[in-house]
Every structure is written in structure tokens, then in C-alpha cells.
Amino acid sequence: MKEAQFENTASLGAPQEVADSRWVVMKFGGSSVSSAENWQTIANLLKHRLEEGLQPLVVHSALQGVSDALEAVLTSAVNGDPSGVLEDIRAQHYDLAAALGLDGPSMLDDTLHELDQLVAGVRLVREVSARVRVRIMALGELMATRLGAAYLESQSLPVLWTDARDLLTSRSRSNRPTASNYLSATCDFGADEKLQKRLQAVGKIVLTQGFIARNKNGETVLLGRGGSDTSASYFAAKLQARRLEIWTDVPGMFTADPRFVP
Ligand code: ASP
Ligand code: MG
């Protein structure tokens, strides 16, 4: 695999401590983490970064289509039967696990059980609060990253799976309606030396979720649909990383959206 060369960060005007930082944040979206072939590419990219002496923090989202499917589960739990979509979600994770040589059921059945329980609660009351919505949506990212971390470890990469909620704290905006504090929260992203030290000490690739954080009361919150890019940007800013790489599943570097420009 041939990779584009990244320019020296100092020459782009970065402050010296950023240019010298060993941190590189790498974000992978749903399509990039949904096939065994793409995971091989990710493992290779990480090997290159380690060879360069960098310390990667990997951020990734739920498997392709899973956040949409979880939204569909919520809708049908309120006014229909979610069992078909739940089955699809389960199958999608088991299939990827099998393709990665992992034991999906033993790795994910706790979380899938939690999903079933939460959905059963919604079906019972036929309504869904913002808090319950958040807890259900977060499971997509949590399950996907479990598989990702286990696969990278199986490829002899040193990886620490980390709960993003222990890394990102949301701001409370009391002037905003509560639901958006849960569903599209924003977080502090000032340089965070404590976090830098803590994660440096780990001495491994840190792999964590996009899209989720915790509020000051310890409750899970979301950063809004498509929020994994935002998560990755927060991490890069907090770590004063040399670079934030946002990877997507297209061949090469595009100058226009391929859905609109052939
Ligand atoms: N999985 C979340 C979504 O689909 C976050 C993301 O992909 O950025 O909205
Ligand atoms: Mg996206």
C-alpha cells in the first residue's frame, strides 16, 4: 500500500509543541470499519505510524448503517415490532466478527442483551426519552470498537480499548433545551496535559469511540449524528496532536463528493 506523504507540521505553521507531538489522531467512519479487508488496511496504517515513532489514538464510529438501524429500532419499538431490525444488527456484528476471526457472540452478547432490555422497556411504555435514546445509540459505537480493538490485538498491535466517555466531558448549556444537551452536546477541547500524560503512560495505541461523551453528572451524551469527526477533532485538540487524519472509504484523495461528481 502506498500512502500520501504528510507535510512537516511546523512548516504549515503549527506551534512547536504541536509539530513535535508524537500524537496522531486517526478517525475511521462506518464504511471504513465494516469489512475485514478495510481492517487490514487500518492495521497497516497503524504499523506505519508506529514505525514513524508516533502514538496513534484511533477513533471510530458504529458499523455502516448501524446508527440508522438503531434509530429505526427506536421508532418501531414505539409503534411496531423492532425484532427484525434488531436481528439484522446482531447479524451484521457477528458477520464482521467472523470475518475478522473473532468470536462475536462471546464478545458482544452482554451488549446485545443490554440493547434487548432497553428496547423491551421502550416497547412497554411506547415512548422514548432522550436519555434512553442516547443509551441505545451509544451501543453501536461501543460494539464496533470492541471488535476493532480485538482485531488489532490479534494482529500483534499493542492496543488499549478506552471508553470515550472517560475522556470527553460535555458542557452543560442550561440555556438550551435538555434533549439537545443529551443528543447533540458539545465538549471542552482545550489542551489537556493531564490527559496527554495519562494516555502517553499507556504506551499503546488508544482505540476509542466517536459520537459519545459523558456529562458532568456522569450520564452518557451524544455529539449529534455524524459526530465522530467532532470527537476526533476534540481528541486532537486536547492532545495537541501533530495531526488529525480523517479516513474515509474512497480510493485516493478526492476533490469533490463522488456521489455528485462522477
Ligand atoms: N455513528 C454515528 C452516526 O452515524 C456517528 C458518526 O458516524 O459519525 O451518526
Ligand atoms: Mg461521517
mmCIF file of C-alpha atoms and ligand atoms in Angstrom:
data_model
loop_
_atom_site.group_PDB
_atom_site.id
_atom_site.type_symbol
_atom_site.label_atom_id
_atom_site.label_comp_id
_atom_site.label_asym_id
_atom_site.label_seq_id
_atom_site.Cartn_x
_atom_site.Cartn_y
_atom_site.Cartn_z
ATOM 1 C CA MET A 1 0.000 0.000 0.000
ATOM 2 C CA LYS A 2 1.307 3.419 -0.954
ATOM 3 C CA GLU A 3 0.443 6.315 1.265
ATOM 4 C CA ALA A 4 0.477 10.042 0.662
ATOM 5 C CA GLN A 5 3.250 11.863 2.479
ATOM 6 C CA PHE A 6 2.190 14.364 5.086
ATOM 7 C CA GLU A 7 3.993 17.653 5.144
ATOM 8 C CA ASN A 8 6.058 18.672 8.096
ATOM 9 C CA THR A 9 3.624 20.226 10.548
ATOM 10 C CA ALA A 10 5.953 23.063 11.594
ATOM 11 C CA SER A 11 6.209 24.257 8.002
ATOM 12 C CA LEU A 12 2.415 24.540 7.959
ATOM 13 C CA GLY A 13 2.606 26.995 10.837
ATOM 14 C CA ALA A 14 1.876 24.714 13.797
ATOM 15 C CA PRO A 15 3.262 25.738 17.189
ATOM 16 C CA GLN A 16 6.440 23.860 18.070
ATOM 17 C CA GLU A 17 4.837 21.666 20.752
ATOM 18 C CA VAL A 18 2.258 20.533 18.206
ATOM 19 C CA ALA A 19 4.828 19.957 15.466
ATOM 20 C CA ASP A 20 6.889 17.880 17.914
ATOM 21 C CA SER A 21 3.949 15.941 19.337
ATOM 22 C CA ARG A 22 4.009 12.167 18.942
ATOM 23 C CA TRP A 23 0.223 12.023 18.920
ATOM 24 C CA VAL A 24 -1.634 11.419 15.719
ATOM 25 C CA VAL A 25 -5.411 11.030 15.855
ATOM 26 C CA MET A 26 -6.910 8.787 13.174
ATOM 27 C CA LYS A 27 -10.646 8.664 12.600
ATOM 28 C CA PHE A 28 -12.401 5.938 10.632
ATOM 29 C CA GLY A 29 -16.063 6.116 9.683
ATOM 30 C CA GLY A 30 -18.672 3.377 9.471
ATOM 31 C CA SER A 31 -17.843 2.216 5.955
ATOM 32 C CA SER A 32 -14.130 2.046 6.804
ATOM 33 C CA VAL A 33 -14.648 -0.283 9.765
ATOM 34 C CA SER A 34 -17.225 -2.633 8.285
ATOM 35 C CA SER A 35 -15.118 -5.125 6.330
ATOM 36 C CA ALA A 36 -12.191 -7.368 7.166
ATOM 37 C CA GLU A 37 -10.347 -6.014 4.124
ATOM 38 C CA ASN A 38 -10.570 -2.449 5.432
ATOM 39 C CA TRP A 39 -9.398 -3.572 8.861
ATOM 40 C CA GLN A 40 -6.281 -4.967 7.248
ATOM 41 C CA THR A 41 -5.668 -1.525 5.741
ATOM 42 C CA ILE A 42 -6.190 0.105 9.139
ATOM 43 C CA ALA A 43 -3.736 -2.324 10.771
ATOM 44 C CA ASN A 44 -1.146 -1.467 8.094
ATOM 45 C CA LEU A 45 -1.645 2.268 8.553
ATOM 46 C CA LEU A 46 -1.121 1.857 12.293
ATOM 47 C CA LYS A 47 2.055 -0.154 11.747
ATOM 48 C CA HIS A 48 3.388 2.687 9.594
ATOM 49 C CA ARG A 49 2.572 5.264 12.262
ATOM 50 C CA LEU A 50 4.308 3.200 14.960
ATOM 51 C CA GLU A 51 7.359 2.791 12.711
ATOM 52 C CA GLU A 52 7.497 6.576 12.429
ATOM 53 C CA GLY A 53 7.626 6.769 16.234
ATOM 54 C CA LEU A 54 4.124 8.243 16.529
ATOM 55 C CA GLN A 55 1.482 7.348 19.114
ATOM 56 C CA PRO A 56 -1.899 6.886 17.424
ATOM 57 C CA LEU A 57 -5.259 7.468 19.010
ATOM 58 C CA VAL A 58 -7.869 5.758 16.860
ATOM 59 C CA VAL A 59 -11.461 6.991 16.891
ATOM 60 C CA HIS A 60 -14.169 5.070 15.130
ATOM 61 C CA SER A 61 -17.884 5.034 14.751
ATOM 62 C CA ALA A 62 -20.522 2.319 14.612
ATOM 63 C CA LEU A 63 -20.545 -0.151 11.710
ATOM 64 C CA GLN A 64 -22.037 1.084 8.464
ATOM 65 C CA GLY A 65 -25.772 1.735 8.778
ATOM 66 C CA VAL A 66 -25.942 0.702 12.446
ATOM 67 C CA SER A 67 -26.782 4.139 13.864
ATOM 68 C CA ASP A 68 -29.599 4.434 11.312
ATOM 69 C CA ALA A 69 -30.738 0.921 12.230
ATOM 70 C CA LEU A 70 -30.760 1.816 15.940
ATOM 71 C CA GLU A 71 -32.902 4.869 15.141
ATOM 72 C CA ALA A 72 -35.238 2.535 13.238
ATOM 73 C CA VAL A 73 -35.338 0.182 16.248
ATOM 74 C CA LEU A 74 -36.425 3.090 18.445
ATOM 75 C CA THR A 75 -39.144 4.123 16.025
ATOM 76 C CA SER A 76 -40.543 0.625 15.714
ATOM 77 C CA ALA A 77 -40.224 -0.030 19.454
ATOM 78 C CA VAL A 78 -42.639 2.866 19.945
ATOM 79 C CA ASN A 79 -45.158 1.879 17.310
ATOM 80 C CA GLY A 80 -44.370 -1.503 15.837
ATOM 81 C CA ASP A 81 -42.082 -4.504 16.096
ATOM 82 C CA PRO A 82 -38.322 -3.890 16.202
ATOM 83 C CA SER A 83 -37.293 -7.552 16.236
ATOM 84 C CA GLY A 84 -36.345 -7.738 12.548
ATOM 85 C CA VAL A 85 -34.002 -4.751 12.711
ATOM 86 C CA LEU A 86 -32.518 -5.990 15.984
ATOM 87 C CA GLU A 87 -31.782 -9.301 14.322
ATOM 88 C CA ASP A 88 -30.075 -7.510 11.404
ATOM 89 C CA ILE A 89 -27.878 -5.527 13.794
ATOM 90 C CA ARG A 90 -26.861 -8.684 15.606
ATOM 91 C CA ALA A 91 -26.111 -10.499 12.349
ATOM 92 C CA GLN A 92 -24.056 -7.608 10.962
ATOM 93 C CA HIS A 93 -21.782 -7.637 14.027
ATOM 94 C CA TYR A 94 -21.475 -11.421 14.141
ATOM 95 C CA ASP A 95 -20.630 -11.496 10.426
ATOM 96 C CA LEU A 96 -17.868 -8.934 10.734
ATOM 97 C CA ALA A 97 -16.526 -10.669 13.844
ATOM 98 C CA ALA A 98 -16.372 -13.974 11.979
ATOM 99 C CA ALA A 99 -14.622 -12.329 9.017
ATOM 100 C CA LEU A 100 -12.060 -10.899 11.449
ATOM 101 C CA GLY A 101 -11.514 -14.297 13.068
ATOM 102 C CA LEU A 102 -13.212 -13.220 16.310
ATOM 103 C CA ASP A 103 -15.904 -14.839 18.433
ATOM 104 C CA GLY A 104 -18.756 -12.331 18.034
ATOM 105 C CA PRO A 105 -21.257 -13.891 20.463
ATOM 106 C CA SER A 106 -18.825 -14.146 23.361
ATOM 107 C CA MET A 107 -17.573 -10.604 22.776
ATOM 108 C CA LEU A 108 -20.877 -8.856 22.177
ATOM 109 C CA ASP A 109 -23.699 -10.765 23.811
ATOM 110 C CA ASP A 110 -23.568 -8.661 27.005
ATOM 111 C CA THR A 111 -24.103 -5.503 24.988
ATOM 112 C CA LEU A 112 -26.690 -7.075 22.693
ATOM 113 C CA HIS A 113 -28.564 -8.235 25.780
ATOM 114 C CA GLU A 114 -28.471 -4.686 27.182
ATOM 115 C CA LEU A 115 -29.847 -3.470 23.843
ATOM 116 C CA ASP A 116 -32.695 -6.006 24.003
ATOM 117 C CA GLN A 117 -33.509 -4.968 27.576
ATOM 118 C CA LEU A 118 -33.555 -1.249 26.802
ATOM 119 C CA VAL A 119 -35.713 -1.840 23.732
ATOM 120 C CA ALA A 120 -38.097 -4.004 25.756
ATOM 121 C CA GLY A 121 -38.503 -1.051 28.134
ATOM 122 C CA VAL A 122 -39.326 1.289 25.261
ATOM 123 C CA ARG A 123 -41.856 -1.192 23.872
ATOM 124 C CA LEU A 124 -43.548 -1.388 27.219
ATOM 125 C CA VAL A 125 -44.038 2.348 27.671
ATOM 126 C CA ARG A 126 -44.289 3.146 23.934
ATOM 127 C CA GLU A 127 -42.182 6.264 24.263
ATOM 128 C CA VAL A 128 -38.516 7.026 24.306
ATOM 129 C CA SER A 129 -36.795 9.644 26.434
ATOM 130 C CA ALA A 130 -33.659 11.428 25.278
ATOM 131 C CA ARG A 131 -31.637 9.548 27.905
ATOM 132 C CA VAL A 132 -32.797 6.150 26.749
ATOM 133 C CA ARG A 133 -32.251 7.143 23.116
ATOM 134 C CA VAL A 134 -28.670 8.064 23.964
ATOM 135 C CA ARG A 135 -28.012 4.822 25.813
ATOM 136 C CA ILE A 136 -29.263 2.803 22.861
ATOM 137 C CA MET A 137 -27.449 4.809 20.173
ATOM 138 C CA ALA A 138 -24.150 4.619 22.095
ATOM 139 C CA LEU A 139 -24.173 0.827 21.889
ATOM 140 C CA GLY A 140 -23.378 0.945 18.150
ATOM 141 C CA GLU A 141 -20.043 2.646 18.779
ATOM 142 C CA LEU A 142 -19.284 0.503 21.823
ATOM 143 C CA MET A 143 -19.828 -2.781 19.967
ATOM 144 C CA ALA A 144 -17.911 -1.753 16.854
ATOM 145 C CA THR A 145 -14.854 -0.622 18.813
ATOM 146 C CA ARG A 146 -14.785 -3.867 20.808
ATOM 147 C CA LEU A 147 -14.382 -5.739 17.539
ATOM 148 C CA GLY A 148 -11.829 -3.262 16.191
ATOM 149 C CA ALA A 149 -9.607 -3.409 19.268
ATOM 150 C CA ALA A 150 -9.711 -7.213 19.423
ATOM 151 C CA TYR A 151 -8.831 -7.500 15.743
ATOM 152 C CA LEU A 152 -5.843 -5.144 16.019
ATOM 153 C CA GLU A 153 -4.607 -7.087 19.032
ATOM 154 C CA SER A 154 -4.893 -10.291 17.036
ATOM 155 C CA GLN A 155 -2.566 -8.619 14.511
ATOM 156 C CA SER A 156 0.031 -8.125 17.277
ATOM 157 C CA LEU A 157 -0.616 -4.409 17.604
ATOM 158 C CA PRO A 158 -0.494 -3.054 21.169
ATOM 159 C CA VAL A 159 -3.966 -1.585 21.736
ATOM 160 C CA LEU A 160 -5.881 -0.251 24.695
ATOM 161 C CA TRP A 161 -9.655 -0.109 24.203
ATOM 162 C CA THR A 162 -10.798 3.009 26.027
ATOM 163 C CA ASP A 163 -14.283 4.283 26.792
ATOM 164 C CA ALA A 164 -14.554 7.722 25.158
ATOM 165 C CA ARG A 165 -16.859 8.770 27.985
ATOM 166 C CA ASP A 166 -13.853 8.647 30.328
ATOM 167 C CA LEU A 167 -12.023 11.062 28.014
ATOM 168 C CA LEU A 168 -14.608 13.639 26.910
ATOM 169 C CA THR A 169 -16.829 15.701 29.189
ATOM 170 C CA SER A 170 -19.735 17.636 27.753
ATOM 171 C CA ARG A 171 -20.515 21.225 28.611
ATOM 172 C CA SER A 172 -23.861 21.913 30.160
ATOM 173 C CA ARG A 173 -25.731 24.626 28.360
ATOM 174 C CA SER A 174 -28.578 25.404 30.667
ATOM 175 C CA ASN A 175 -29.995 27.873 28.162
ATOM 176 C CA ARG A 176 -30.630 25.033 25.716
ATOM 177 C CA PRO A 177 -33.461 22.530 25.899
ATOM 178 C CA THR A 178 -32.433 19.393 27.769
ATOM 179 C CA ALA A 179 -32.884 16.976 24.876
ATOM 180 C CA SER A 180 -30.148 18.666 22.855
ATOM 181 C CA ASN A 181 -27.800 18.544 25.861
ATOM 182 C CA TYR A 182 -28.141 14.770 25.535
ATOM 183 C CA LEU A 183 -28.395 14.323 21.769
ATOM 184 C CA SER A 184 -26.074 16.989 20.359
ATOM 185 C CA ALA A 185 -23.791 18.005 23.168
ATOM 186 C CA THR A 186 -20.542 19.933 22.832
ATOM 187 C CA CYS A 187 -17.399 19.274 24.852
ATOM 188 C CA ASP A 188 -14.453 21.193 26.205
ATOM 189 C CA PHE A 189 -11.428 20.854 23.962
ATOM 190 C CA GLY A 190 -8.688 22.973 25.463
ATOM 191 C CA ALA A 191 -5.180 21.483 25.588
ATOM 192 C CA ASP A 192 -5.361 18.822 28.312
ATOM 193 C CA GLU A 193 -1.956 17.988 29.743
ATOM 194 C CA LYS A 194 -3.370 15.573 32.293
ATOM 195 C CA LEU A 195 -4.972 13.554 29.553
ATOM 196 C CA GLN A 196 -1.794 13.691 27.456
ATOM 197 C CA LYS A 197 0.250 12.306 30.351
ATOM 198 C CA ARG A 198 -2.317 9.658 31.220
ATOM 199 C CA LEU A 199 -2.554 8.309 27.680
ATOM 200 C CA GLN A 200 1.169 8.625 26.982
ATOM 201 C CA ALA A 201 1.798 6.451 30.023
ATOM 202 C CA VAL A 202 -0.352 3.745 28.432
ATOM 203 C CA GLY A 203 2.332 3.396 25.763
ATOM 204 C CA LYS A 204 -0.113 1.706 23.376
ATOM 205 C CA ILE A 205 -2.412 2.645 20.552
ATOM 206 C CA VAL A 206 -5.507 4.093 22.214
ATOM 207 C CA LEU A 207 -8.699 2.978 20.475
ATOM 208 C CA THR A 208 -11.918 4.719 21.374
ATOM 209 C CA GLN A 209 -15.402 5.626 20.147
ATOM 210 C CA GLY A 210 -16.596 8.643 18.267
ATOM 211 C CA PHE A 211 -20.013 10.198 18.928
ATOM 212 C CA ILE A 212 -20.213 9.617 22.705
ATOM 213 C CA ALA A 213 -19.158 11.535 25.810
ATOM 214 C CA ARG A 214 -20.272 11.976 29.406
ATOM 215 C CA ASN A 215 -21.862 14.979 31.074
ATOM 216 C CA LYS A 216 -20.818 16.328 34.460
ATOM 217 C CA ASN A 217 -23.408 14.083 36.130
ATOM 218 C CA GLY A 218 -21.810 11.004 34.636
ATOM 219 C CA GLU A 219 -24.592 10.354 32.118
ATOM 220 C CA THR A 220 -23.877 9.346 28.520
ATOM 221 C CA VAL A 221 -24.435 12.026 25.878
ATOM 222 C CA LEU A 222 -24.143 12.110 22.082
ATOM 223 C CA LEU A 223 -22.431 14.700 19.904
ATOM 224 C CA GLY A 224 -25.124 14.695 17.207
ATOM 225 C CA ARG A 225 -25.439 12.422 14.158
ATOM 226 C CA GLY A 226 -22.184 12.266 12.245
ATOM 227 C CA GLY A 227 -20.441 13.418 15.427
ATOM 228 C CA SER A 228 -17.430 11.116 15.231
ATOM 229 C CA ASP A 229 -15.470 13.658 13.208
ATOM 230 C CA THR A 230 -16.150 16.136 16.005
ATOM 231 C CA SER A 231 -14.974 13.606 18.600
ATOM 232 C CA ALA A 232 -11.743 13.088 16.687
ATOM 233 C CA SER A 233 -11.206 16.854 16.477
ATOM 234 C CA TYR A 234 -11.743 17.199 20.225
ATOM 235 C CA PHE A 235 -9.184 14.468 20.912
ATOM 236 C CA ALA A 236 -6.642 16.037 18.553
ATOM 237 C CA ALA A 237 -7.111 19.436 20.202
ATOM 238 C CA LYS A 238 -6.917 18.063 23.749
ATOM 239 C CA LEU A 239 -3.807 16.045 22.974
ATOM 240 C CA GLN A 240 -2.298 18.871 20.878
ATOM 241 C CA ALA A 241 -1.718 16.164 18.321
ATOM 242 C CA ARG A 242 0.638 16.708 15.438
ATOM 243 C CA ARG A 243 -2.088 15.658 13.058
ATOM 244 C CA LEU A 244 -5.716 14.630 12.753
ATOM 245 C CA GLU A 245 -6.371 12.160 9.951
ATOM 246 C CA ILE A 246 -9.990 11.618 8.915
ATOM 247 C CA TRP A 247 -10.099 8.471 6.805
ATOM 248 C CA THR A 248 -12.943 7.506 4.565
ATOM 249 C CA ASP A 249 -13.503 4.599 2.252
ATOM 250 C CA VAL A 250 -12.571 6.030 -1.159
ATOM 251 C CA PRO A 251 -9.589 5.217 -3.380
ATOM 252 C CA GLY A 252 -7.191 8.137 -3.022
ATOM 253 C CA MET A 253 -7.872 11.737 -2.148
ATOM 254 C CA PHE A 254 -10.972 13.254 -3.733
ATOM 255 C CA THR A 255 -11.539 16.885 -4.567
ATOM 256 C CA ALA A 256 -15.320 16.533 -4.877
ATOM 257 C CA ASP A 257 -18.080 14.351 -3.468
ATOM 258 C CA PRO A 258 -18.162 11.206 -5.676
ATOM 259 C CA ARG A 259 -21.908 10.915 -5.143
ATOM 260 C CA PHE A 260 -22.345 14.121 -7.157
ATOM 261 C CA VAL A 261 -19.309 14.273 -9.430
ATOM 262 C CA PRO A 262 -18.544 11.040 -11.317
HETATM 263 N N1 ASP B 1 -22.397 6.610 14.190
HETATM 264 C C1 ASP B 1 -22.792 7.990 14.328
HETATM 265 C C2 ASP B 1 -23.726 8.375 13.192
HETATM 266 O O1 ASP B 1 -23.943 7.601 12.285
HETATM 267 C C3 ASP B 1 -21.636 8.929 14.408
HETATM 268 C C4 ASP B 1 -20.799 9.015 13.142
HETATM 269 O O2 ASP B 1 -20.816 8.097 12.331
HETATM 270 O O3 ASP B 1 -20.086 9.990 12.974
HETATM 271 O O4 ASP B 1 -24.260 9.446 13.228
HETATM 272 MG MG MG B 2 -19.241 10.992 8.863
#
